[in-house]
Amino acid sequence: MRELDEFEDGLIERFRNHPALRGVTELSQEDLQTVLLQRRFLSLAFTMAYDLAIDLLTDAQSKRIARVIIREEYPDTTSPGNTPSHREDMMADLLALGVPREALVRSRKTLATTACVDTTMELIASAGDSKYADVELLTILRFWGEVLVSVEYGELWRRIGPVLGDRSVFYYPHHVHDAKSRPLAAASPLSLTHSDQLGLRLVQLIDSNESRERFRETEQAVVAIKTAFYDQFLPGS
């Protein structure tokens, strides 16, 4: 597991240093708005990705963990229907950042964003057909849907944090509860973040050299998808 942690941490650092993320503090308000509106479409695809993976998982414990996480996207802690979903929370943060409602209404996926979503769904579908389906599917959910999301929002927070502060109901909370807070080698049932909850079961399922290799290759594929998404925001793209 320590070797896998080192491999994963290297991918995380490489992704964090993507020029579009590192340069977020230098973006104009218009360019920042463009990034956030396109990133919104990836967030809208989150539940679709989880639903597809749940359909394809064969491990009962993995299914239960994934179900708990996806249900958290639609909290109902008071009377039914009165609690905003996480997607509504995202819209609230966007509006608080000064993104006009008209811009939200008129926004459409770019070709690069569409390709990112489509490639993610294809990666999940192909993982379900693998000999190591549960390892690959959990790796995608954890890395695509949790670990790298926390990295993205952490970098974006450097720009939007001074504006939102403790009023954030989406970006900062997701940066915190999606994060990898423990190494895979120190996986614990006491961990509370989504990444660590999925990671604990993943560690239990990775039990051979081949499954470890499938983990590595799947994470590389995820980074390639996310990198292609941010490439569209580079000058000249």
PDB file of C-alpha atoms in Angstrom:
ATOM      1  CA  MET A   1       0.000   0.000   0.000  1.00  0.00           C
ATOM      2  CA  ARG A   2       2.872   2.397   0.657  1.00  0.00           C
ATOM      3  CA  GLU A   3       4.024   2.006  -2.934  1.00  0.00           C
ATOM      4  CA  LEU A   4       0.493   2.693  -4.181  1.00  0.00           C
ATOM      5  CA  ASP A   5       0.316   5.771  -1.958  1.00  0.00           C
ATOM      6  CA  GLU A   6       3.546   7.096  -3.418  1.00  0.00           C
ATOM      7  CA  PHE A   7       2.264   6.448  -6.928  1.00  0.00           C
ATOM      8  CA  GLU A   8      -1.066   8.108  -6.183  1.00  0.00           C
ATOM      9  CA  ASP A   9       0.481  11.102  -4.432  1.00  0.00           C
ATOM     10  CA  GLY A  10       2.668  11.663  -7.484  1.00  0.00           C
ATOM     11  CA  LEU A  11      -0.400  11.737  -9.734  1.00  0.00           C
ATOM     12  CA  ILE A  12      -2.169  14.106  -7.354  1.00  0.00           C
ATOM     13  CA  GLU A  13       0.774  16.512  -7.335  1.00  0.00           C
ATOM     14  CA  ARG A  14       1.051  16.391 -11.118  1.00  0.00           C
ATOM     15  CA  PHE A  15      -2.638  17.186 -11.469  1.00  0.00           C
ATOM     16  CA  ARG A  16      -2.545  19.939  -8.828  1.00  0.00           C
ATOM     17  CA  ASN A  17       0.208  21.618 -10.838  1.00  0.00           C
ATOM     18  CA  HIS A  18      -1.855  21.801 -14.013  1.00  0.00           C
ATOM     19  CA  PRO A  19      -1.325  25.354 -15.342  1.00  0.00           C
ATOM     20  CA  ALA A  20      -5.064  26.071 -15.400  1.00  0.00           C
ATOM     21  CA  LEU A  21      -5.345  25.241 -11.698  1.00  0.00           C
ATOM     22  CA  ARG A  22      -2.080  26.826 -10.612  1.00  0.00           C
ATOM     23  CA  GLY A  23      -2.975  30.022 -12.478  1.00  0.00           C
ATOM     24  CA  VAL A  24      -6.493  30.356 -11.123  1.00  0.00           C
ATOM     25  CA  THR A  25      -5.666  33.435  -9.044  1.00  0.00           C
ATOM     26  CA  GLU A  26      -4.612  35.270 -12.215  1.00  0.00           C
ATOM     27  CA  LEU A  27      -7.812  34.623 -14.178  1.00  0.00           C
ATOM     28  CA  SER A  28     -10.122  37.435 -15.140  1.00  0.00           C
ATOM     29  CA  GLN A  29     -13.605  37.303 -13.640  1.00  0.00           C
ATOM     30  CA  GLU A  30     -14.993  36.246 -17.015  1.00  0.00           C
ATOM     31  CA  ASP A  31     -12.479  33.410 -17.430  1.00  0.00           C
ATOM     32  CA  LEU A  32     -13.059  32.210 -13.864  1.00  0.00           C
ATOM     33  CA  GLN A  33     -16.786  32.151 -14.556  1.00  0.00           C
ATOM     34  CA  THR A  34     -16.160  30.044 -17.666  1.00  0.00           C
ATOM     35  CA  VAL A  35     -14.133  27.492 -15.673  1.00  0.00           C
ATOM     36  CA  LEU A  36     -16.732  27.270 -12.902  1.00  0.00           C
ATOM     37  CA  LEU A  37     -19.670  26.910 -15.281  1.00  0.00           C
ATOM     38  CA  GLN A  38     -17.964  24.131 -17.227  1.00  0.00           C
ATOM     39  CA  ARG A  39     -16.847  22.444 -13.985  1.00  0.00           C
ATOM     40  CA  ARG A  40     -20.523  22.523 -12.922  1.00  0.00           C
ATOM     41  CA  PHE A  41     -21.329  20.031 -15.691  1.00  0.00           C
ATOM     42  CA  LEU A  42     -18.834  17.542 -14.224  1.00  0.00           C
ATOM     43  CA  SER A  43     -20.526  17.929 -10.868  1.00  0.00           C
ATOM     44  CA  LEU A  44     -23.916  17.316 -12.472  1.00  0.00           C
ATOM     45  CA  ALA A  45     -22.484  14.049 -13.844  1.00  0.00           C
ATOM     46  CA  PHE A  46     -21.396  12.917 -10.366  1.00  0.00           C
ATOM     47  CA  THR A  47     -24.611  11.096  -9.470  1.00  0.00           C
ATOM     48  CA  MET A  48     -24.814   9.516 -12.934  1.00  0.00           C
ATOM     49  CA  ALA A  49     -21.295   8.124 -12.479  1.00  0.00           C
ATOM     50  CA  TYR A  50     -22.124   6.769  -9.027  1.00  0.00           C
ATOM     51  CA  ASP A  51     -25.392   5.218 -10.221  1.00  0.00           C
ATOM     52  CA  LEU A  52     -23.658   3.481 -13.123  1.00  0.00           C
ATOM     53  CA  ALA A  53     -20.876   2.185 -10.872  1.00  0.00           C
ATOM     54  CA  ILE A  54     -23.373   0.914  -8.293  1.00  0.00           C
ATOM     55  CA  ASP A  55     -25.129  -1.033 -11.048  1.00  0.00           C
ATOM     56  CA  LEU A  56     -21.836  -2.685 -12.030  1.00  0.00           C
ATOM     57  CA  LEU A  57     -20.298  -3.352  -8.601  1.00  0.00           C
ATOM     58  CA  THR A  58     -20.489  -6.958  -7.421  1.00  0.00           C
ATOM     59  CA  ASP A  59     -19.103  -6.449  -3.911  1.00  0.00           C
ATOM     60  CA  ALA A  60     -21.977  -5.842  -1.467  1.00  0.00           C
ATOM     61  CA  GLN A  61     -19.928  -3.753   0.965  1.00  0.00           C
ATOM     62  CA  SER A  62     -18.690  -1.497  -1.835  1.00  0.00           C
ATOM     63  CA  LYS A  63     -22.270  -0.976  -3.002  1.00  0.00           C
ATOM     64  CA  ARG A  64     -23.350   0.031   0.497  1.00  0.00           C
ATOM     65  CA  ILE A  65     -20.564   2.618   0.802  1.00  0.00           C
ATOM     66  CA  ALA A  66     -21.396   4.066  -2.621  1.00  0.00           C
ATOM     67  CA  ARG A  67     -25.121   4.216  -1.786  1.00  0.00           C
ATOM     68  CA  VAL A  68     -24.453   6.127   1.422  1.00  0.00           C
ATOM     69  CA  ILE A  69     -22.286   8.659  -0.421  1.00  0.00           C
ATOM     70  CA  ILE A  70     -24.761   9.260  -3.256  1.00  0.00           C
ATOM     71  CA  ARG A  71     -27.636   9.694  -0.824  1.00  0.00           C
ATOM     72  CA  GLU A  72     -25.701  12.430   0.953  1.00  0.00           C
ATOM     73  CA  GLU A  73     -26.014  14.453  -2.246  1.00  0.00           C
ATOM     74  CA  TYR A  74     -29.728  14.840  -1.513  1.00  0.00           C
ATOM     75  CA  PRO A  75     -30.005  15.534   2.227  1.00  0.00           C
ATOM     76  CA  ASP A  76     -33.415  15.855   3.846  1.00  0.00           C
ATOM     77  CA  THR A  77     -32.678  16.612   7.461  1.00  0.00           C
ATOM     78  CA  THR A  78     -35.839  18.618   8.011  1.00  0.00           C
ATOM     79  CA  SER A  79     -39.252  18.220   6.409  1.00  0.00           C
ATOM     80  CA  PRO A  80     -39.186  16.433   3.015  1.00  0.00           C
ATOM     81  CA  GLY A  81     -38.338  18.677   0.105  1.00  0.00           C
ATOM     82  CA  ASN A  82     -37.126  21.646   2.145  1.00  0.00           C
ATOM     83  CA  THR A  83     -33.382  20.880   2.114  1.00  0.00           C
ATOM     84  CA  PRO A  84     -31.400  21.915  -0.991  1.00  0.00           C
ATOM     85  CA  SER A  85     -29.406  19.242  -2.815  1.00  0.00           C
ATOM     86  CA  HIS A  86     -25.660  19.612  -3.195  1.00  0.00           C
ATOM     87  CA  ARG A  87     -26.217  20.698  -6.797  1.00  0.00           C
ATOM     88  CA  GLU A  88     -28.457  23.504  -5.527  1.00  0.00           C
ATOM     89  CA  ASP A  89     -25.741  24.399  -3.011  1.00  0.00           C
ATOM     90  CA  MET A  90     -23.321  24.707  -5.922  1.00  0.00           C
ATOM     91  CA  MET A  91     -25.676  27.108  -7.677  1.00  0.00           C
ATOM     92  CA  ALA A  92     -25.956  29.136  -4.460  1.00  0.00           C
ATOM     93  CA  ASP A  93     -22.151  29.448  -4.300  1.00  0.00           C
ATOM     94  CA  LEU A  94     -21.968  30.429  -7.971  1.00  0.00           C
ATOM     95  CA  LEU A  95     -24.565  33.147  -7.517  1.00  0.00           C
ATOM     96  CA  ALA A  96     -22.741  34.358  -4.381  1.00  0.00           C
ATOM     97  CA  LEU A  97     -19.586  34.639  -6.498  1.00  0.00           C
ATOM     98  CA  GLY A  98     -21.386  37.021  -8.822  1.00  0.00           C
ATOM     99  CA  VAL A  99     -22.172  34.606 -11.661  1.00  0.00           C
ATOM    100  CA  PRO A 100     -25.401  35.954 -13.200  1.00  0.00           C
ATOM    101  CA  ARG A 101     -28.358  33.585 -13.253  1.00  0.00           C
ATOM    102  CA  GLU A 102     -28.601  34.262 -16.999  1.00  0.00           C
ATOM    103  CA  ALA A 103     -25.093  32.860 -17.457  1.00  0.00           C
ATOM    104  CA  LEU A 104     -26.121  29.668 -15.640  1.00  0.00           C
ATOM    105  CA  VAL A 105     -29.250  29.357 -17.761  1.00  0.00           C
ATOM    106  CA  ARG A 106     -27.409  29.857 -21.037  1.00  0.00           C
ATOM    107  CA  SER A 107     -24.327  27.788 -20.264  1.00  0.00           C
ATOM    108  CA  ARG A 108     -23.775  24.681 -22.361  1.00  0.00           C
ATOM    109  CA  LYS A 109     -21.120  21.959 -22.274  1.00  0.00           C
ATOM    110  CA  THR A 110     -18.162  22.559 -24.535  1.00  0.00           C
ATOM    111  CA  LEU A 111     -16.917  19.728 -26.737  1.00  0.00           C
ATOM    112  CA  ALA A 112     -14.051  19.146 -24.296  1.00  0.00           C
ATOM    113  CA  THR A 113     -16.401  18.987 -21.304  1.00  0.00           C
ATOM    114  CA  THR A 114     -18.745  16.639 -23.171  1.00  0.00           C
ATOM    115  CA  ALA A 115     -15.795  14.399 -24.041  1.00  0.00           C
ATOM    116  CA  CYS A 116     -14.709  14.380 -20.382  1.00  0.00           C
ATOM    117  CA  VAL A 117     -18.146  13.242 -19.209  1.00  0.00           C
ATOM    118  CA  ASP A 118     -18.512  10.665 -21.992  1.00  0.00           C
ATOM    119  CA  THR A 119     -15.024   9.247 -21.447  1.00  0.00           C
ATOM    120  CA  THR A 120     -15.684   8.944 -17.718  1.00  0.00           C
ATOM    121  CA  MET A 121     -18.861   6.938 -18.312  1.00  0.00           C
ATOM    122  CA  GLU A 122     -17.041   4.732 -20.802  1.00  0.00           C
ATOM    123  CA  LEU A 123     -14.247   4.147 -18.276  1.00  0.00           C
ATOM    124  CA  ILE A 124     -16.831   3.056 -15.698  1.00  0.00           C
ATOM    125  CA  ALA A 125     -18.619   0.794 -18.170  1.00  0.00           C
ATOM    126  CA  SER A 126     -15.350  -0.843 -19.245  1.00  0.00           C
ATOM    127  CA  ALA A 127     -14.325  -1.300 -15.597  1.00  0.00           C
ATOM    128  CA  GLY A 128     -17.542  -3.219 -14.981  1.00  0.00           C
ATOM    129  CA  ASP A 129     -16.484  -5.722 -17.627  1.00  0.00           C
ATOM    130  CA  SER A 130     -13.061  -6.295 -16.060  1.00  0.00           C
ATOM    131  CA  LYS A 131     -11.847  -9.294 -14.085  1.00  0.00           C
ATOM    132  CA  TYR A 132     -11.083  -6.771 -11.332  1.00  0.00           C
ATOM    133  CA  ALA A 133     -14.321  -4.829 -11.728  1.00  0.00           C
ATOM    134  CA  ASP A 134     -14.755  -3.939  -8.059  1.00  0.00           C
ATOM    135  CA  VAL A 135     -11.178  -2.653  -7.708  1.00  0.00           C
ATOM    136  CA  GLU A 136     -11.422  -0.552 -10.864  1.00  0.00           C
ATOM    137  CA  LEU A 137     -14.893   0.810 -10.096  1.00  0.00           C
ATOM    138  CA  LEU A 138     -14.000   1.779  -6.525  1.00  0.00           C
ATOM    139  CA  THR A 139     -10.786   3.372  -7.794  1.00  0.00           C
ATOM    140  CA  ILE A 140     -12.779   5.505 -10.246  1.00  0.00           C
ATOM    141  CA  LEU A 141     -15.356   6.572  -7.675  1.00  0.00           C
ATOM    142  CA  ARG A 142     -12.688   7.421  -5.137  1.00  0.00           C
ATOM    143  CA  PHE A 143     -10.162   9.118  -7.440  1.00  0.00           C
ATOM    144  CA  TRP A 144     -12.436  10.746 -10.041  1.00  0.00           C
ATOM    145  CA  GLY A 145     -15.326  11.568  -7.737  1.00  0.00           C
ATOM    146  CA  GLU A 146     -13.592  12.356  -4.449  1.00  0.00           C
ATOM    147  CA  VAL A 147      -9.794  12.708  -4.214  1.00  0.00           C
ATOM    148  CA  LEU A 148      -9.245  14.838  -7.326  1.00  0.00           C
ATOM    149  CA  VAL A 149     -12.442  16.809  -6.703  1.00  0.00           C
ATOM    150  CA  SER A 150     -10.990  17.882  -3.355  1.00  0.00           C
ATOM    151  CA  VAL A 151      -7.777  18.871  -5.136  1.00  0.00           C
ATOM    152  CA  GLU A 152      -9.693  20.895  -7.739  1.00  0.00           C
ATOM    153  CA  TYR A 153     -11.808  22.734  -5.196  1.00  0.00           C
ATOM    154  CA  GLY A 154      -8.767  23.323  -3.016  1.00  0.00           C
ATOM    155  CA  GLU A 155      -7.007  25.085  -5.886  1.00  0.00           C
ATOM    156  CA  LEU A 156     -10.134  27.004  -6.913  1.00  0.00           C
ATOM    157  CA  TRP A 157     -10.586  28.044  -3.289  1.00  0.00           C
ATOM    158  CA  ARG A 158      -7.427  30.134  -3.500  1.00  0.00           C
ATOM    159  CA  ARG A 159      -9.410  32.421  -5.803  1.00  0.00           C
ATOM    160  CA  ILE A 160     -12.999  32.056  -4.605  1.00  0.00           C
ATOM    161  CA  GLY A 161     -12.283  31.660  -0.884  1.00  0.00           C
ATOM    162  CA  PRO A 162     -11.639  35.353  -0.248  1.00  0.00           C
ATOM    163  CA  VAL A 163     -15.075  36.088  -1.764  1.00  0.00           C
ATOM    164  CA  LEU A 164     -17.143  33.271  -0.252  1.00  0.00           C
ATOM    165  CA  GLY A 165     -15.395  32.708   3.068  1.00  0.00           C
ATOM    166  CA  ASP A 166     -17.543  30.852   5.575  1.00  0.00           C
ATOM    167  CA  ARG A 167     -20.642  31.451   3.434  1.00  0.00           C
ATOM    168  CA  SER A 168     -19.630  28.634   1.099  1.00  0.00           C
ATOM    169  CA  VAL A 169     -22.156  25.808   1.164  1.00  0.00           C
ATOM    170  CA  PHE A 170     -20.615  23.769  -1.664  1.00  0.00           C
ATOM    171  CA  TYR A 171     -16.997  24.335  -2.688  1.00  0.00           C
ATOM    172  CA  TYR A 172     -15.315  24.428   0.694  1.00  0.00           C
ATOM    173  CA  PRO A 173     -17.415  21.653   2.310  1.00  0.00           C
ATOM    174  CA  HIS A 174     -16.650  19.365  -0.645  1.00  0.00           C
ATOM    175  CA  HIS A 175     -12.967  20.258  -0.544  1.00  0.00           C
ATOM    176  CA  VAL A 176     -12.970  19.011   3.060  1.00  0.00           C
ATOM    177  CA  HIS A 177     -15.204  15.932   3.040  1.00  0.00           C
ATOM    178  CA  ASP A 178     -13.958  14.549  -0.302  1.00  0.00           C
ATOM    179  CA  ALA A 179     -10.279  14.740   0.617  1.00  0.00           C
ATOM    180  CA  LYS A 180      -7.726  11.995   1.040  1.00  0.00           C
ATOM    181  CA  SER A 181      -6.932  12.571   4.706  1.00  0.00           C
ATOM    182  CA  ARG A 182      -5.177   9.247   5.338  1.00  0.00           C
ATOM    183  CA  PRO A 183      -2.754   7.221   3.217  1.00  0.00           C
ATOM    184  CA  LEU A 184      -4.094   3.932   1.866  1.00  0.00           C
ATOM    185  CA  ALA A 185      -1.468   2.257   4.034  1.00  0.00           C
ATOM    186  CA  ALA A 186      -3.155   3.754   7.108  1.00  0.00           C
ATOM    187  CA  ALA A 187      -6.768   3.126   6.105  1.00  0.00           C
ATOM    188  CA  SER A 188      -9.076   3.194   9.116  1.00  0.00           C
ATOM    189  CA  PRO A 189     -12.805   2.713   9.736  1.00  0.00           C
ATOM    190  CA  LEU A 190     -12.602   5.900  11.826  1.00  0.00           C
ATOM    191  CA  SER A 191     -11.923   8.008   8.717  1.00  0.00           C
ATOM    192  CA  LEU A 192     -14.818  10.287   7.864  1.00  0.00           C
ATOM    193  CA  THR A 193     -14.026  11.587   4.372  1.00  0.00           C
ATOM    194  CA  HIS A 194     -15.556   9.948   1.313  1.00  0.00           C
ATOM    195  CA  SER A 195     -12.106   9.220  -0.130  1.00  0.00           C
ATOM    196  CA  ASP A 196     -11.015   7.383   2.995  1.00  0.00           C
ATOM    197  CA  GLN A 197     -14.261   5.423   3.314  1.00  0.00           C
ATOM    198  CA  LEU A 198     -13.862   4.134  -0.225  1.00  0.00           C
ATOM    199  CA  GLY A 199     -10.122   3.687   0.306  1.00  0.00           C
ATOM    200  CA  LEU A 200     -10.612   1.384   3.279  1.00  0.00           C
ATOM    201  CA  ARG A 201     -12.638  -1.072   1.208  1.00  0.00           C
ATOM    202  CA  LEU A 202     -10.296  -0.666  -1.747  1.00  0.00           C
ATOM    203  CA  VAL A 203      -7.324  -1.700   0.383  1.00  0.00           C
ATOM    204  CA  GLN A 204      -9.207  -4.848   1.380  1.00  0.00           C
ATOM    205  CA  LEU A 205      -9.913  -5.724  -2.266  1.00  0.00           C
ATOM    206  CA  ILE A 206      -6.424  -5.091  -3.676  1.00  0.00           C
ATOM    207  CA  ASP A 207      -4.866  -8.463  -2.978  1.00  0.00           C
ATOM    208  CA  SER A 208      -2.571  -9.272  -5.912  1.00  0.00           C
ATOM    209  CA  ASN A 209       0.042  -7.766  -8.202  1.00  0.00           C
ATOM    210  CA  GLU A 210      -2.492  -7.701 -11.033  1.00  0.00           C
ATOM    211  CA  SER A 211      -5.099  -5.860  -8.976  1.00  0.00           C
ATOM    212  CA  ARG A 212      -2.450  -3.339  -7.928  1.00  0.00           C
ATOM    213  CA  GLU A 213      -1.588  -2.802 -11.572  1.00  0.00           C
ATOM    214  CA  ARG A 214      -5.267  -2.284 -12.423  1.00  0.00           C
ATOM    215  CA  PHE A 215      -5.413   0.347  -9.658  1.00  0.00           C
ATOM    216  CA  ARG A 216      -2.437   2.202 -11.145  1.00  0.00           C
ATOM    217  CA  GLU A 217      -3.720   2.075 -14.715  1.00  0.00           C
ATOM    218  CA  THR A 218      -7.200   3.195 -13.679  1.00  0.00           C
ATOM    219  CA  GLU A 219      -5.860   6.178 -11.750  1.00  0.00           C
ATOM    220  CA  GLN A 220      -3.706   7.163 -14.727  1.00  0.00           C
ATOM    221  CA  ALA A 221      -6.810   7.048 -16.948  1.00  0.00           C
ATOM    222  CA  VAL A 222      -8.716   9.243 -14.486  1.00  0.00           C
ATOM    223  CA  VAL A 223      -5.932  11.844 -14.399  1.00  0.00           C
ATOM    224  CA  ALA A 224      -5.852  11.868 -18.203  1.00  0.00           C
ATOM    225  CA  ILE A 225      -9.592  12.628 -18.304  1.00  0.00           C
ATOM    226  CA  LYS A 226      -9.383  15.411 -15.724  1.00  0.00           C
ATOM    227  CA  THR A 227      -6.268  16.877 -17.357  1.00  0.00           C
ATOM    228  CA  ALA A 228      -8.023  17.006 -20.737  1.00  0.00           C
ATOM    229  CA  PHE A 229     -10.870  18.919 -19.108  1.00  0.00           C
ATOM    230  CA  TYR A 230      -8.542  21.646 -17.784  1.00  0.00           C
ATOM    231  CA  ASP A 231      -6.483  21.724 -20.974  1.00  0.00           C
ATOM    232  CA  GLN A 232      -9.382  23.515 -22.664  1.00  0.00           C
ATOM    233  CA  PHE A 233      -8.744  26.581 -20.488  1.00  0.00           C
ATOM    234  CA  LEU A 234      -5.104  27.009 -21.513  1.00  0.00           C
ATOM    235  CA  PRO A 235      -4.152  29.882 -23.843  1.00  0.00           C
ATOM    236  CA  GLY A 236      -4.549  28.909 -27.470  1.00  0.00           C
ATOM    237  CA  SER A 237      -6.899  26.019 -26.761  1.00  0.00           C
TER     238      SER A 237
END
